[in-house]
Each structure stands twice: as structure tokens, then as C-alpha cells.
CSV table of C-alpha atoms in Angstrom, one decimal:
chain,number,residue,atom,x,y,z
A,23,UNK,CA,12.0,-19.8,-8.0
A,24,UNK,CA,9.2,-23.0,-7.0
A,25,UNK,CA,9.2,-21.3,-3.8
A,26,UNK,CA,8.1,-17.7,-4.5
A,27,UNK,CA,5.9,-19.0,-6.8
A,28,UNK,CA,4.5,-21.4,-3.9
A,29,UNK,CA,4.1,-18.6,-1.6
A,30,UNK,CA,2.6,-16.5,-4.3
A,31,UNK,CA,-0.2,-19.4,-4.8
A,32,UNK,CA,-1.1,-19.6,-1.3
A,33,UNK,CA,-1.8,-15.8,-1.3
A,34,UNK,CA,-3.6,-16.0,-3.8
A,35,UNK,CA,-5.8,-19.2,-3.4
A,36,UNK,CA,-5.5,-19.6,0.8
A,37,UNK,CA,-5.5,-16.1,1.9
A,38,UNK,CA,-7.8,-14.8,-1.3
A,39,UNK,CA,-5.6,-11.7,-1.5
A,40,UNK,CA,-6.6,-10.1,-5.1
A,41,UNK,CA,-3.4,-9.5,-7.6
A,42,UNK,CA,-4.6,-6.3,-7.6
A,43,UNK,CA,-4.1,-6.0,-3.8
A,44,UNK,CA,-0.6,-7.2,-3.5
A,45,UNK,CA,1.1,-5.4,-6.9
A,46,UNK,CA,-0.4,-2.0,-5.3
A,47,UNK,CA,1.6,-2.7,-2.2
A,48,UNK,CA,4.6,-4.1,-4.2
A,49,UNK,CA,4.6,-0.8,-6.7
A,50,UNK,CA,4.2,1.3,-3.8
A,51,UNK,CA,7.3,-0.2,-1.9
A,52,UNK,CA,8.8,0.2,-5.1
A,53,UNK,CA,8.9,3.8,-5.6
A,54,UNK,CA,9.1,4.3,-1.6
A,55,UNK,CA,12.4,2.6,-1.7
A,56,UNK,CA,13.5,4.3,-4.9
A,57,UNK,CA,12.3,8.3,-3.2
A,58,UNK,CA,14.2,7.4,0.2
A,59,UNK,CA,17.5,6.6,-1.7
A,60,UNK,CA,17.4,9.0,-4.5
A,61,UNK,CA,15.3,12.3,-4.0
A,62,UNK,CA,14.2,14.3,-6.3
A,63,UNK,CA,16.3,17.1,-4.9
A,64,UNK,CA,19.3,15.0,-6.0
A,65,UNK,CA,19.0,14.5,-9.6
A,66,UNK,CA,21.1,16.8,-11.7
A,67,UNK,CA,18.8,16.2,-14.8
A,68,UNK,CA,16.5,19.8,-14.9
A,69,UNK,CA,13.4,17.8,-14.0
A,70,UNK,CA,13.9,14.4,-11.8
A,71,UNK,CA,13.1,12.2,-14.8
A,72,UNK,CA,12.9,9.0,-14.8
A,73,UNK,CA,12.3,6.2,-17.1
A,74,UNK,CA,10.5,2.8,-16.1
A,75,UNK,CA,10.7,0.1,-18.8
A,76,UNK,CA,7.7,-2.0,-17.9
A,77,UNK,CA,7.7,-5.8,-19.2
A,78,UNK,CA,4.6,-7.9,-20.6
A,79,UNK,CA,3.8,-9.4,-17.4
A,80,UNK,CA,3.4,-8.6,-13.5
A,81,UNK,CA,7.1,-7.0,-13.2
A,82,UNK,CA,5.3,-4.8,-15.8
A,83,UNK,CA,2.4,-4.0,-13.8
A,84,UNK,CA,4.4,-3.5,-10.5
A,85,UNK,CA,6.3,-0.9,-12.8
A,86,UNK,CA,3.0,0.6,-13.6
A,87,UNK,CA,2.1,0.9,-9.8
A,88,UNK,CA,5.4,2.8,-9.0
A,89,UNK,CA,5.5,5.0,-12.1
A,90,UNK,CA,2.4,6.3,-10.3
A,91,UNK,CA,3.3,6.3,-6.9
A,92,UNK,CA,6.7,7.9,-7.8
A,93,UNK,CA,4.5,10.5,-9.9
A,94,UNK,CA,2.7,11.6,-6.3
A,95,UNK,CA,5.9,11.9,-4.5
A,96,UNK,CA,7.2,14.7,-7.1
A,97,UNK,CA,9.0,13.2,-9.5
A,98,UNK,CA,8.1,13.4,-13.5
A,99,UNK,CA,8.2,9.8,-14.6
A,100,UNK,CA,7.8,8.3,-18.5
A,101,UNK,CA,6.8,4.7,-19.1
A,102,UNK,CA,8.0,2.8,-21.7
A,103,UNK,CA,5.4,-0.2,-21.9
A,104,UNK,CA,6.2,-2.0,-25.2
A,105,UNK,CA,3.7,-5.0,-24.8
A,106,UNK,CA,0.8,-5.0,-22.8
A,107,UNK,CA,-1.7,-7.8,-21.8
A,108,UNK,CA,-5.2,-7.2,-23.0
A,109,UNK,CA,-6.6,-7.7,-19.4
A,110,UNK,CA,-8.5,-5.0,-17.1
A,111,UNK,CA,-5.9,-5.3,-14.5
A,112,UNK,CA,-3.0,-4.0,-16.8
A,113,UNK,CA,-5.6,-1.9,-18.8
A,114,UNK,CA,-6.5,0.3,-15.4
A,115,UNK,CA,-2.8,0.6,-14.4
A,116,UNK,CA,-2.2,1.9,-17.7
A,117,UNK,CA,-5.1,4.2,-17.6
A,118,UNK,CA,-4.4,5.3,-14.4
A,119,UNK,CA,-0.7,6.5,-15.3
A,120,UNK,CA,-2.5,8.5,-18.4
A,121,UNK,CA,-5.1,10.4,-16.4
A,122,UNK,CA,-2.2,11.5,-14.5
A,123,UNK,CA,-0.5,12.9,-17.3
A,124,UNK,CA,2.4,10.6,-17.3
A,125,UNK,CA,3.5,10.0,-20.9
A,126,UNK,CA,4.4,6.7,-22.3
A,127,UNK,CA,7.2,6.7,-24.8
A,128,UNK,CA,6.3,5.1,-28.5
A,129,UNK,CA,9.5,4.5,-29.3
A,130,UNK,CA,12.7,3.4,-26.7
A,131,UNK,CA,15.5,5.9,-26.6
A,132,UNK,CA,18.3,4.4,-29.5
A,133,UNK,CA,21.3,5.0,-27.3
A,134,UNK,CA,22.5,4.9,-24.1
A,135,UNK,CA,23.9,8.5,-24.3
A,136,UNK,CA,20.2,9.5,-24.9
A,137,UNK,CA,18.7,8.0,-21.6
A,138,UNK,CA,21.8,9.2,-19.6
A,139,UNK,CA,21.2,12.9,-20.7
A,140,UNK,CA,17.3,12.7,-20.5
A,141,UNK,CA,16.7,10.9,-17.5
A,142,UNK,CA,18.3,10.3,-14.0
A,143,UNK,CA,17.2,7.0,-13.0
A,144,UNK,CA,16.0,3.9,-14.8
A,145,UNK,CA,13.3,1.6,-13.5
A,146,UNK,CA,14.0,-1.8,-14.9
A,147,UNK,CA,9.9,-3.6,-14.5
A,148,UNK,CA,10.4,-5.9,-17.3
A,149,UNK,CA,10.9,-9.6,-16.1
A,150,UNK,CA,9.8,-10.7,-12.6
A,151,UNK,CA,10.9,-14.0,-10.9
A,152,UNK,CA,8.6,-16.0,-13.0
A,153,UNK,CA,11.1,-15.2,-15.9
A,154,UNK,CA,12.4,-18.3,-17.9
A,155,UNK,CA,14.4,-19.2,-20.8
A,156,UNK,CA,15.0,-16.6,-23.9
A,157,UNK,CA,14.2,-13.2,-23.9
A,158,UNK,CA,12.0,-12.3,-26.5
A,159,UNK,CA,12.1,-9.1,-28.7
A,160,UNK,CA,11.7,-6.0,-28.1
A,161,UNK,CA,14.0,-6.6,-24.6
A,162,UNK,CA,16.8,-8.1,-25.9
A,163,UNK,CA,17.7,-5.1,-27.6
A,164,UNK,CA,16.4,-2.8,-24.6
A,165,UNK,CA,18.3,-4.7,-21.9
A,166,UNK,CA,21.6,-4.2,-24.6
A,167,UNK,CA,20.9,-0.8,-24.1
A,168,UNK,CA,20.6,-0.7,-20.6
A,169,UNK,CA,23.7,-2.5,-20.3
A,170,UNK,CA,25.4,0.6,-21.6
A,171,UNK,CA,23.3,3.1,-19.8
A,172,UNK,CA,25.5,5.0,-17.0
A,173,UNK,CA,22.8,6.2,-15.0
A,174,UNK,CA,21.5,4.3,-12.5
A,175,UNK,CA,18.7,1.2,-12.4
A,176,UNK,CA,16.7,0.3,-10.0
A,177,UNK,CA,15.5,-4.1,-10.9
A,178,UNK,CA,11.8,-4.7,-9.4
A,179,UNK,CA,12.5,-8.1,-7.8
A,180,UNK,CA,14.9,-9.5,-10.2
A,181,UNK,CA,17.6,-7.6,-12.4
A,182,UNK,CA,15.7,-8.4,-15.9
A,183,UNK,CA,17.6,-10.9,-17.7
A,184,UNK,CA,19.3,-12.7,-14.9
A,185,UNK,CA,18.7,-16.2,-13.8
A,186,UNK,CA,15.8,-16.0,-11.5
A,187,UNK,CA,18.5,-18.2,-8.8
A,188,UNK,CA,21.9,-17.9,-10.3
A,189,UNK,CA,22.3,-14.4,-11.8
A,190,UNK,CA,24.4,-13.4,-15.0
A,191,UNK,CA,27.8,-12.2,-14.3
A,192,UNK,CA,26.9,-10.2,-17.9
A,193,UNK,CA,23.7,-9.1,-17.7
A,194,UNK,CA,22.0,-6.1,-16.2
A,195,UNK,CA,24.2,-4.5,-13.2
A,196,UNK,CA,21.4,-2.3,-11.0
A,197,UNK,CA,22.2,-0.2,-8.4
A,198,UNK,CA,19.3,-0.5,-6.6
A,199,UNK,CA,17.2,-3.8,-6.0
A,200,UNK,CA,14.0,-4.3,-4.7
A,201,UNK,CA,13.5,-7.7,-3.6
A,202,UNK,CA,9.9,-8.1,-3.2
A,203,UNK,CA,8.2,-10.5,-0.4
A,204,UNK,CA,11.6,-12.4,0.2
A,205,UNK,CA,14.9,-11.7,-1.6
A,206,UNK,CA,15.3,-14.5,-4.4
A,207,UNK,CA,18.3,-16.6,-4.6
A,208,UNK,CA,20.0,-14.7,-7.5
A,209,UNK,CA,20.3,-11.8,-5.2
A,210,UNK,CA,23.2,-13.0,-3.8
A,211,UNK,CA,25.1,-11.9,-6.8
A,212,UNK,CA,23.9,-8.3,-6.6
A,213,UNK,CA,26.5,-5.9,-6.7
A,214,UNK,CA,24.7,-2.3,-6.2
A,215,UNK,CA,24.9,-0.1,-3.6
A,216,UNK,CA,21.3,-0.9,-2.4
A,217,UNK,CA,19.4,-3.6,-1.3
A,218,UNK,CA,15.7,-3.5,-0.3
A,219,UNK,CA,12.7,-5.5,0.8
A,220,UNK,CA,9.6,-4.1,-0.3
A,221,UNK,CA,5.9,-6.0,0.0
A,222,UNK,CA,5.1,-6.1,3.8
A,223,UNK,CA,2.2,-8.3,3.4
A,224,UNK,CA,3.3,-11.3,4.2
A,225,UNK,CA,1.3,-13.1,7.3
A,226,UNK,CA,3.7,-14.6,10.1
A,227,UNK,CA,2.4,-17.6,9.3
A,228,UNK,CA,3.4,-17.7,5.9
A,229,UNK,CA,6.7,-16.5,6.5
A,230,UNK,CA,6.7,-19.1,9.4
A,231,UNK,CA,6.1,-22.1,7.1
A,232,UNK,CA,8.9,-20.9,4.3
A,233,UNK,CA,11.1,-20.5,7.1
A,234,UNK,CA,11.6,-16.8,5.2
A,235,UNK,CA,13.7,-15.3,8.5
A,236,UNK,CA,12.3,-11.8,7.3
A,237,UNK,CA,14.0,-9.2,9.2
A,238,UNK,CA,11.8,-6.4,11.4
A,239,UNK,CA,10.4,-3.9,9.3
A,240,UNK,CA,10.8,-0.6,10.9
A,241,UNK,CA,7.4,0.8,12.6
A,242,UNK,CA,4.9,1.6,9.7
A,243,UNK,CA,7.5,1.6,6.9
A,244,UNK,CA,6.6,-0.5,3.6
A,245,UNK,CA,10.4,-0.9,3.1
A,246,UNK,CA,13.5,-2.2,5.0
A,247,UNK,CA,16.9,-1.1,3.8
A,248,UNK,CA,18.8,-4.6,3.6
A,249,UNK,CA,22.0,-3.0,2.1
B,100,UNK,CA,1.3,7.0,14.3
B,101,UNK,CA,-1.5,8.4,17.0
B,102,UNK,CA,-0.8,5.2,18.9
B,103,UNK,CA,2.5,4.1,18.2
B,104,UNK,CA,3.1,0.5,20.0
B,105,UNK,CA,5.8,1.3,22.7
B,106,UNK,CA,3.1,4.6,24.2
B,107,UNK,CA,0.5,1.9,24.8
B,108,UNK,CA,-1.1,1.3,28.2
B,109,UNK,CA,-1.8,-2.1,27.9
B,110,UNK,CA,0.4,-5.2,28.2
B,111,UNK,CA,-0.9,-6.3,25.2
B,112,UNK,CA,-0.9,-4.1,22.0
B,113,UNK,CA,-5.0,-5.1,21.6
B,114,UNK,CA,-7.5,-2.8,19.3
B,115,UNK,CA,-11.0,-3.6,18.8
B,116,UNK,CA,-12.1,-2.6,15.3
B,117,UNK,CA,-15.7,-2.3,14.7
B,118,UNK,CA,-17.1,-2.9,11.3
B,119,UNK,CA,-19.9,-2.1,9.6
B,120,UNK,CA,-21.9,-3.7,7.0
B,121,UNK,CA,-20.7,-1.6,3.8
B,122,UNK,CA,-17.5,0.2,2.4
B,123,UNK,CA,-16.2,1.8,5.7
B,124,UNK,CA,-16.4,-1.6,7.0
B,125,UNK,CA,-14.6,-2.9,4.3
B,126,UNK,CA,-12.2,0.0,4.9
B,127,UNK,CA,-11.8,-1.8,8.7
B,128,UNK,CA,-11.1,-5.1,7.3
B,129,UNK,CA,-8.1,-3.8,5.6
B,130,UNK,CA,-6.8,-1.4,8.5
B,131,UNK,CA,-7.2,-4.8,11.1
B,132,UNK,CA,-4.7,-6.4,8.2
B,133,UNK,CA,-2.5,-4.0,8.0
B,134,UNK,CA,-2.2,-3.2,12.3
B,135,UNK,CA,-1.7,-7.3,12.2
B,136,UNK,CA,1.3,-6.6,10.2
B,137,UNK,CA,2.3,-3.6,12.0
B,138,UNK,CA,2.6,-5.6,15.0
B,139,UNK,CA,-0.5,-4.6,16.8
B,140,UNK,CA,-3.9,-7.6,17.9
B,141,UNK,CA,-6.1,-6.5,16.6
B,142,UNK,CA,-9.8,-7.8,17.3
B,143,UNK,CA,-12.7,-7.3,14.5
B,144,UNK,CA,-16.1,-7.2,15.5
B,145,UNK,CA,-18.5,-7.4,12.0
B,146,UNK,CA,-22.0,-8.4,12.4
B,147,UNK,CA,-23.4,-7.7,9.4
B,148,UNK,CA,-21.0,-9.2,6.9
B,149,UNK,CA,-21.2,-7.7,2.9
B,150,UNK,CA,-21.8,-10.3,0.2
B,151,UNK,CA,-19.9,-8.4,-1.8
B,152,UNK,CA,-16.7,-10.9,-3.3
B,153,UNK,CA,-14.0,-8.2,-2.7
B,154,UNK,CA,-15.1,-7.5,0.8
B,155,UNK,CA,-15.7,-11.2,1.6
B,156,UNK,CA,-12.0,-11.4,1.0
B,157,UNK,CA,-10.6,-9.1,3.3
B,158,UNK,CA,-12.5,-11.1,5.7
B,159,UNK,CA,-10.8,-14.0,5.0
B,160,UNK,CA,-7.8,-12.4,4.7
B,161,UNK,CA,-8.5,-11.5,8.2
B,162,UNK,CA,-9.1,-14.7,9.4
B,163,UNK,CA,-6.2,-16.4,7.7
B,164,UNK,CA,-4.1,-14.0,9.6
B,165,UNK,CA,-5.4,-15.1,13.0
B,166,UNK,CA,-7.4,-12.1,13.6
B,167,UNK,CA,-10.3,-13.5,16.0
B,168,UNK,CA,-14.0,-12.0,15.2
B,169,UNK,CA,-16.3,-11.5,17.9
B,170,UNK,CA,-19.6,-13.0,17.3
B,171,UNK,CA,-21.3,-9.6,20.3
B,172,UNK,CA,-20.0,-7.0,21.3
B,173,UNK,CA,-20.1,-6.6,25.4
B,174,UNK,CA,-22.9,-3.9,26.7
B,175,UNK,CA,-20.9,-4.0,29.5
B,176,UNK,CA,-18.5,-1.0,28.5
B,177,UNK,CA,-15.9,-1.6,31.6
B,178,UNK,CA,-15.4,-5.3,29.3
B,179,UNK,CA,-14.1,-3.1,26.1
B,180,UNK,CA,-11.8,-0.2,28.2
B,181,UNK,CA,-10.3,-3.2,30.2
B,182,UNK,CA,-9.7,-5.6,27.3
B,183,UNK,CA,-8.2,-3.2,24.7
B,184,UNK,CA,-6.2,-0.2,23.9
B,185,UNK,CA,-8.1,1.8,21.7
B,186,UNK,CA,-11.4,0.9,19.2
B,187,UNK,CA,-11.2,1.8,15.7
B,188,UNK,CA,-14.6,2.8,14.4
B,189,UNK,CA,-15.3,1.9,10.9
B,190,UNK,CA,-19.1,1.4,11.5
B,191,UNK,CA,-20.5,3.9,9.2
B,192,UNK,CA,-18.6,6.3,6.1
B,193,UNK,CA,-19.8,9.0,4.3
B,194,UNK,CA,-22.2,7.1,2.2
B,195,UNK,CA,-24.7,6.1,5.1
B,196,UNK,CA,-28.1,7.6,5.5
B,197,UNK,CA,-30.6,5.4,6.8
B,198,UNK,CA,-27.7,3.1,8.4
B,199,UNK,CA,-27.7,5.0,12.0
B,200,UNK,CA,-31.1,3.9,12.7
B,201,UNK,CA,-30.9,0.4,11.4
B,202,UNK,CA,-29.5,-2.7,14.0
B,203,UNK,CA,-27.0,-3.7,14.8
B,204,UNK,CA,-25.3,-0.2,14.1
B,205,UNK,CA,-27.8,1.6,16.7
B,206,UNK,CA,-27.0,-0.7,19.6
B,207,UNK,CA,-23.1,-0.6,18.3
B,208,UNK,CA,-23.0,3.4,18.3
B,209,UNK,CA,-24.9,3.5,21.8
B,210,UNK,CA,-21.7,1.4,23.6
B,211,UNK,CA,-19.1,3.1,21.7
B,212,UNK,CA,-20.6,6.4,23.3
B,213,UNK,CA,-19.8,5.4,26.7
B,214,UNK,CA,-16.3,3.1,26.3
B,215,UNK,CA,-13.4,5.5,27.7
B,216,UNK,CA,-10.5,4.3,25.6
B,217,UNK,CA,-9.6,6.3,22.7
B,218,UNK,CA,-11.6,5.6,19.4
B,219,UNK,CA,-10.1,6.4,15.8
B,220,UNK,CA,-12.6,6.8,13.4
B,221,UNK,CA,-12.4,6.1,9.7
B,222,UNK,CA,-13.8,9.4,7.3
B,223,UNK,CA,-16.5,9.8,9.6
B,224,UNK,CA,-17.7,9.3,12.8
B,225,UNK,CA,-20.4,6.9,12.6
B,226,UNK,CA,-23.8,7.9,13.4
B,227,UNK,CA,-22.6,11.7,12.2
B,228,UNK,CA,-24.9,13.4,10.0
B,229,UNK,CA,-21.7,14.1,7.0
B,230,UNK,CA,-22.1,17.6,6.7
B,231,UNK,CA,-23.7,19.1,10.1
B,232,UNK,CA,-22.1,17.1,12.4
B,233,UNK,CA,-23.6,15.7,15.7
B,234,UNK,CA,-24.7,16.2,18.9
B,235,UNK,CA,-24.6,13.4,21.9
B,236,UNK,CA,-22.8,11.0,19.0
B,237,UNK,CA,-19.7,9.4,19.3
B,238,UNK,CA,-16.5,11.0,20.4
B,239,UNK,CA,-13.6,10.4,18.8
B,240,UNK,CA,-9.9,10.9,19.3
B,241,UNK,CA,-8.6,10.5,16.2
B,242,UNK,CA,-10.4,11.1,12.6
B,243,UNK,CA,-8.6,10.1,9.9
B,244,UNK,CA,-10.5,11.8,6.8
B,245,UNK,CA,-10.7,9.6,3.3
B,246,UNK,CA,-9.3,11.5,0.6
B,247,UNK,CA,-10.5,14.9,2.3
B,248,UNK,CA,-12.4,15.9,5.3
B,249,UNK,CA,-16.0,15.9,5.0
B,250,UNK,CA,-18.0,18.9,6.2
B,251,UNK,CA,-18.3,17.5,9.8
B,252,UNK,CA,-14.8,17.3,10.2
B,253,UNK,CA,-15.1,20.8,11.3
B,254,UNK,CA,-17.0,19.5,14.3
B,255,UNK,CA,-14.0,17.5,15.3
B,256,UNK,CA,-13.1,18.3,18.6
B,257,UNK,CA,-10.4,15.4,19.4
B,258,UNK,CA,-6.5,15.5,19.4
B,259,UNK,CA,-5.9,14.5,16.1
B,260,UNK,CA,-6.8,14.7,12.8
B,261,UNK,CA,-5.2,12.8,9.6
B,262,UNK,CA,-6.0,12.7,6.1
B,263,UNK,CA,-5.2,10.2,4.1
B,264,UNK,CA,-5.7,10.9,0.6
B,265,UNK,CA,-2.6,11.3,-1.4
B,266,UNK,CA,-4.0,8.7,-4.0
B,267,UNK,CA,-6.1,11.2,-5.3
B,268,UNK,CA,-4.3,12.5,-8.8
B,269,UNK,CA,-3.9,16.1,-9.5
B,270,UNK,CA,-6.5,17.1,-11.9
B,271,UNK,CA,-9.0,15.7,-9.4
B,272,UNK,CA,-7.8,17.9,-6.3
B,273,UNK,CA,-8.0,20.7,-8.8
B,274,UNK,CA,-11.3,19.7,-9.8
B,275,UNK,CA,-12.9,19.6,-6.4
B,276,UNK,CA,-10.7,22.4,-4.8
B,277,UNK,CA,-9.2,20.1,-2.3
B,278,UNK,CA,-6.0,22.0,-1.5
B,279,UNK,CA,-4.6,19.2,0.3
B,280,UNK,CA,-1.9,19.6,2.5
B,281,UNK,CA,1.6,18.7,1.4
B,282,UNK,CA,2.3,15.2,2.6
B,283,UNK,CA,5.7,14.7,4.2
B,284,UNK,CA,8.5,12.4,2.0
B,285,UNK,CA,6.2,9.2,1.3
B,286,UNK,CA,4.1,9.0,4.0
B,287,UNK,CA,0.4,8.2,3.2
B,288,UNK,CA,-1.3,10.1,5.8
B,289,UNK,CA,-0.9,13.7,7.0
B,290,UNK,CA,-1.5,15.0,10.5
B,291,UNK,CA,-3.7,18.7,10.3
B,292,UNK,CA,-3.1,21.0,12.9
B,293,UNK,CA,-5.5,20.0,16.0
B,294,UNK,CA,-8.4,22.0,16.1
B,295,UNK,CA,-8.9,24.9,18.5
């Protein structure tokens, strides 16, 4: 966890790159990953629907990038964005979604039954690798829900809830994870079907000095399939 | 995608991106970044540097990346078709009136005229009036249109035209009667047909 947050310092503060910069690349990678392995033309809901729970910090605003990205590629996303930071950056995502006619929800679904029937993929944005100790109201109860939910979920970074290095064999159990920048240490307890690395805006010499052993992007692609 | 790296002539994947001193510039900053990453060496060359704070850090982005930045640009145009693959023009965008006249963009747009390697440029050839086009201006290869062609695009006589604007929402394609084309799964740009 001291190590993503180290790399994500010098990013910021050595290579200036803006936070605004690097979440639109890491929503983007996001929803690229999420259209390659689940195409509209696959969902069996009427309308490809899908839900993206988006948290009160940056895994919240990367879900607010891909909500809109995935919005452009054809599918009809809904936001559910419980608690929002009072700061432009999150304010303009937000915005952004609305001009675009993509509704946020005031209320999250009661039961699991409901998000299975209304929606055919979940986008779980709510807690990023900065994540520590309790979680807080309203996600406990949301990631209870989630739990039960049989459709499947696709965890920005880290499946919300885990340990950001040693998972929880009870928590959340996506299908789909996105690591972004560098997979963290938890995801060696991933169990889903797919594994990818989003963010290609790491500099060589970064990934030089963390030793991150990145495997080779193909050509222009914004994601590599790990898994 | 015009260029990919294994159909390059060169030894060396170089590409000398020319910047100006306002947004298209800016615009070059973050393609050099991004061709860094893709593999490609890029090599900026940005005279006239903006004070604006956003711009100032996609320079150092830039440098932090090991891009090197040419403090001239060689009259000598044998120097540029020897030393790189292809030049990426980001010298002047839509928003330039007065620019073509002013230095260093004159003297800039003068050697660009004669170098023989392909150039790509960004919404607009530079030194283009935006709607009527030019005569005796730059030629380039590739065009890759900002969110939708401008009126000189239709004096584009090189092999291939992109447009890159699927950021644009709906309503605002709508609005302006875009009709964009349909862009293929998630790619970000979209070849047109090549002009007749």
C-alpha cells in the first residue's frame, strides 16, 4: 500500500501530472477493459445497464470517469454516488455524467434480486488502495448487498472492502478486476475470471525504480489482459 | 496507427514534434507523452513556451520522461528527413489568427514546407487559413481533426485523415450537426475515407 501511494506522490509532485490527468486515463482504462470483456451485445438485460457504485474518494471519481466513457461506447450506465466531496474535481465529473443524461440513483436498490433483474453488470468504484480500517455507512450495507448480487462486478483497483494487501476471503468476490498502474498485493487472492491492468502512464523510469516488471502493453491499447 | 512502429524506415523509432506557443502546442506536449509511452522517441521542439500552469506541466512531464527539447530547429532540411521518421505539426490550431505571421512560427512553417518525411498535423495545418484552406502552406500526410474537421479539412489532399473526437457528448453533436462517424469498439480516433 506505501508503495502505490509512493509512486502516486512522485506523479504527482516530480512529474507534475494533475489528478485530473491521471483519473481520466484510469476511468478510461476502466470502462475499455470492462467493453472488451463484456459487450453490450452480450447483456441479456433489454438495455446493457449497468450500475457503478461510486465511493467518497478517488475510486469514486475513477467510477465517475468510466461511467462516462462506458456511456460513449453504447452502453446506458446509472451512478449511484452516495457521498460526494465538495471539490471542483468531483463536482465536474459529476456534472459531466449529468449533461450526458446519465441518471444517478437517490436511493440504492434494497435487494440483490433488484440489481440482478435491472442491471447486467456492477461497477464497484467505492474504495481505492488508500482504503483503511472500518467501512463507514452507507457501504457497509451496500457492499452486504453486493455480496449477494449474482451478476457480475467489476472492482476499480481494489475489490472494495478488502485489505488493500491481504484480501478478505469474505468480502466482495468480482469477476473482473482492474488493477490500476501496478496490480496491488491483495490481488493475489482474486478469484474472477478477469484480470487487467489499466493506467498506461507510467514513465520507464518510474516503473524502473519500483522494480514494477510491467508487462508490454499491446501497440496503442490502454489495457493489457493479465488473466 | 498511420505509422505503426514495426513499418518505420528508420533504425530508430524518432518523431520530431513541433510545438507552438498556445493550445495546439499544448495539444503536442501531450501526444510526445503519450508516443513516449507507446514506444516511440520522440523529440519536442517548443520555442515559445506558454506560461500557462497546466501547459507548463506537460512540459515537465515531458522532460521528466526523458524527452530531449531542441533549443533550434535545423534550416538545413536534409538534418530533419535524415534524423527522424515523421514530424508532428502542432504549431498552430484552429484558434490562430495573427500567429502565421509572428516568429518563430514563420521561420518554423517555412522549413516544415520543404522536409520530405511525412508530417501529421494536429486539427489544422499550421499556417492554414481554418476555413479556406491554403495555397503553397504546409503539406501534410496525416490530419488528425479535433473533435470535428474544420472547413479546410476539405483541402486535405494527404493519405489519411483521423478524427478524434469521441469525447464530445451527444446533445453537443446534435447541437452543432457533427454527424460523426461511428467510432470502432473503443478506439479514440477514427480513420475517414481518404479523399479523392
Amino acid at each position: 500500500q506505501e508503495e502505490a501511494q509512493a509512486i502516486d506522490q512522485e506523479l504527482f509532485t516530480e512529474y507534475k501530472f494533475s489528478v485530473d490527468q491521471l483519473m481520466e486515463l484510469a476511468g478510461l482504462s476502466c470502462a475499455t477493459a470492462i467493453a472488451k470483456t463484456y459487450p453490450p451485445s452480450s447483456f441479456t438485460t433489454s438495455q446493457p445497464a449497468v450500475l457503478v457504485v461510486c465511493g467518497p474518494g478517488n475510486n469514486g471519481g475513477d467510477g465517475l470517469v468510466c461511467a462516462r466513457h462506458l456511456k460513449m461506447f453504447g452502453y446506458h450506465p446509472t451512478v449511484y454516488y452516495p457521498k460526494r466531496p465538495s471539490k471542483p474535481l468531483f463536482e465536474g465529473l459529476t456534472t459531466q455524467c449529468q449533461k450526458m443524461d446519465i441518471p444517478f440513483l437517490s436511493e440504492f436498490p434494497a435487494e440483490a434480486a433488484l440489481i440482478d433483474e435491472l442491471y447486467g453488470l456492477v461497477v464497484d468504484a467505492i474504495f481505492g488502495f488508500s482504503f483503511k480500517g472500518a467501512v463507514r455507512e452507507p457501504f457497509g450495507s451496500i457492499l452486504s448487498t453486493l455480496e449477494r448480487i449474482t451478476v457480475p462486478i467489476a472492482s476499480i483497483d481494489i475489490p472494495s472492502g478488502w485489505d488493500v494487501e491481504k484480501g478478505k476471503a469474505d468480502g466482495l468476490q468480482p469477476d473482473m478486476l482492474i488493477s490500476l498502474t501496478a496490480p496491488k498485493k491483495a490481488a493475489v487472492h482474486f478469484a474472477g475470471r478477469y484480470h487487467f491492468l489499466g493506467g498506461r502512464f507510467v514513465p520507464a523510469a518510474l516503473q524502473e525504480k519500483y522494480a514494477l516488471n510491467l508487462p508490454p502493453y499491446p501497440e496503442t491499447e490502454c489495457v493489457l489482459q493479465l488473466t | 496507427q498511420a505509422f505503426p512502429l514495426p513499418s518505420l524506415p528508420r533504425k530508430q523509432p524518432t518523431v520530431l514534434v513541433v510545438c507552438g506557443p498556445a493550445q495546439n502546442g499544448a495539444i503536442g506536449l501531450v501526444c510526445a507523452r503519450h508516443l513516449r509511452i507507446f514506444d516511440y522517441e520522440p523529440t519536442i521542439f517548443y520555442p515559445k513556451r506558454s506560461m500557462d500552469p497546466l501547459y507548463r506541466d506537460f512540459t515537465t512531464q515531458c522532460e521528466k520522461m526523458d524527452i530531449p527539447f531542441l533549443s533550434y530547429l535545423p534550416t538545413e532540411v536534409q538534418l530533419i528527413n535524415d534524423a527522424y521518421n515523421a514530424v508532428v505539426d502542432a504549431v498552430l490550431g484552429a484558434e490562430a489568427e495573427a500567429g502565421e505571421g509572428k516568429e518563430p512560427c514563420a521561420a518554423i512553417l517555412a522549413t516544415l514546407k520543404h522536409v520530405r518525411i511525412p508530417i501529421v498535423s494536429l486539427d489544422v495545418p499550421s499556417g492554414w487559413d481554418v476555413e479556406a484552406g491554403s495555397s503553397g502552406g504546409i503539406s501534410p500526410d496525416v490530419l488528425v481533426s479535433l473533435s470535428a474537421p474544420k472547413q479546410c479539412a476539405r483541402r486535405f489532399l494527404g493519405r489519411q485523415h483521423f478524427v478524434a473526437g469521441r469525447f464530445l457528448p451527444y446533445d453537443m453533436q446534435k447541437k452543432f450537426e457533427l454527424n460523426p462517424p461511428e467510432y470502432p469498439g473503443t478506439e479514440c480516433v477514427v480513420a475517414l475515407r481518404a479523399p479523392r
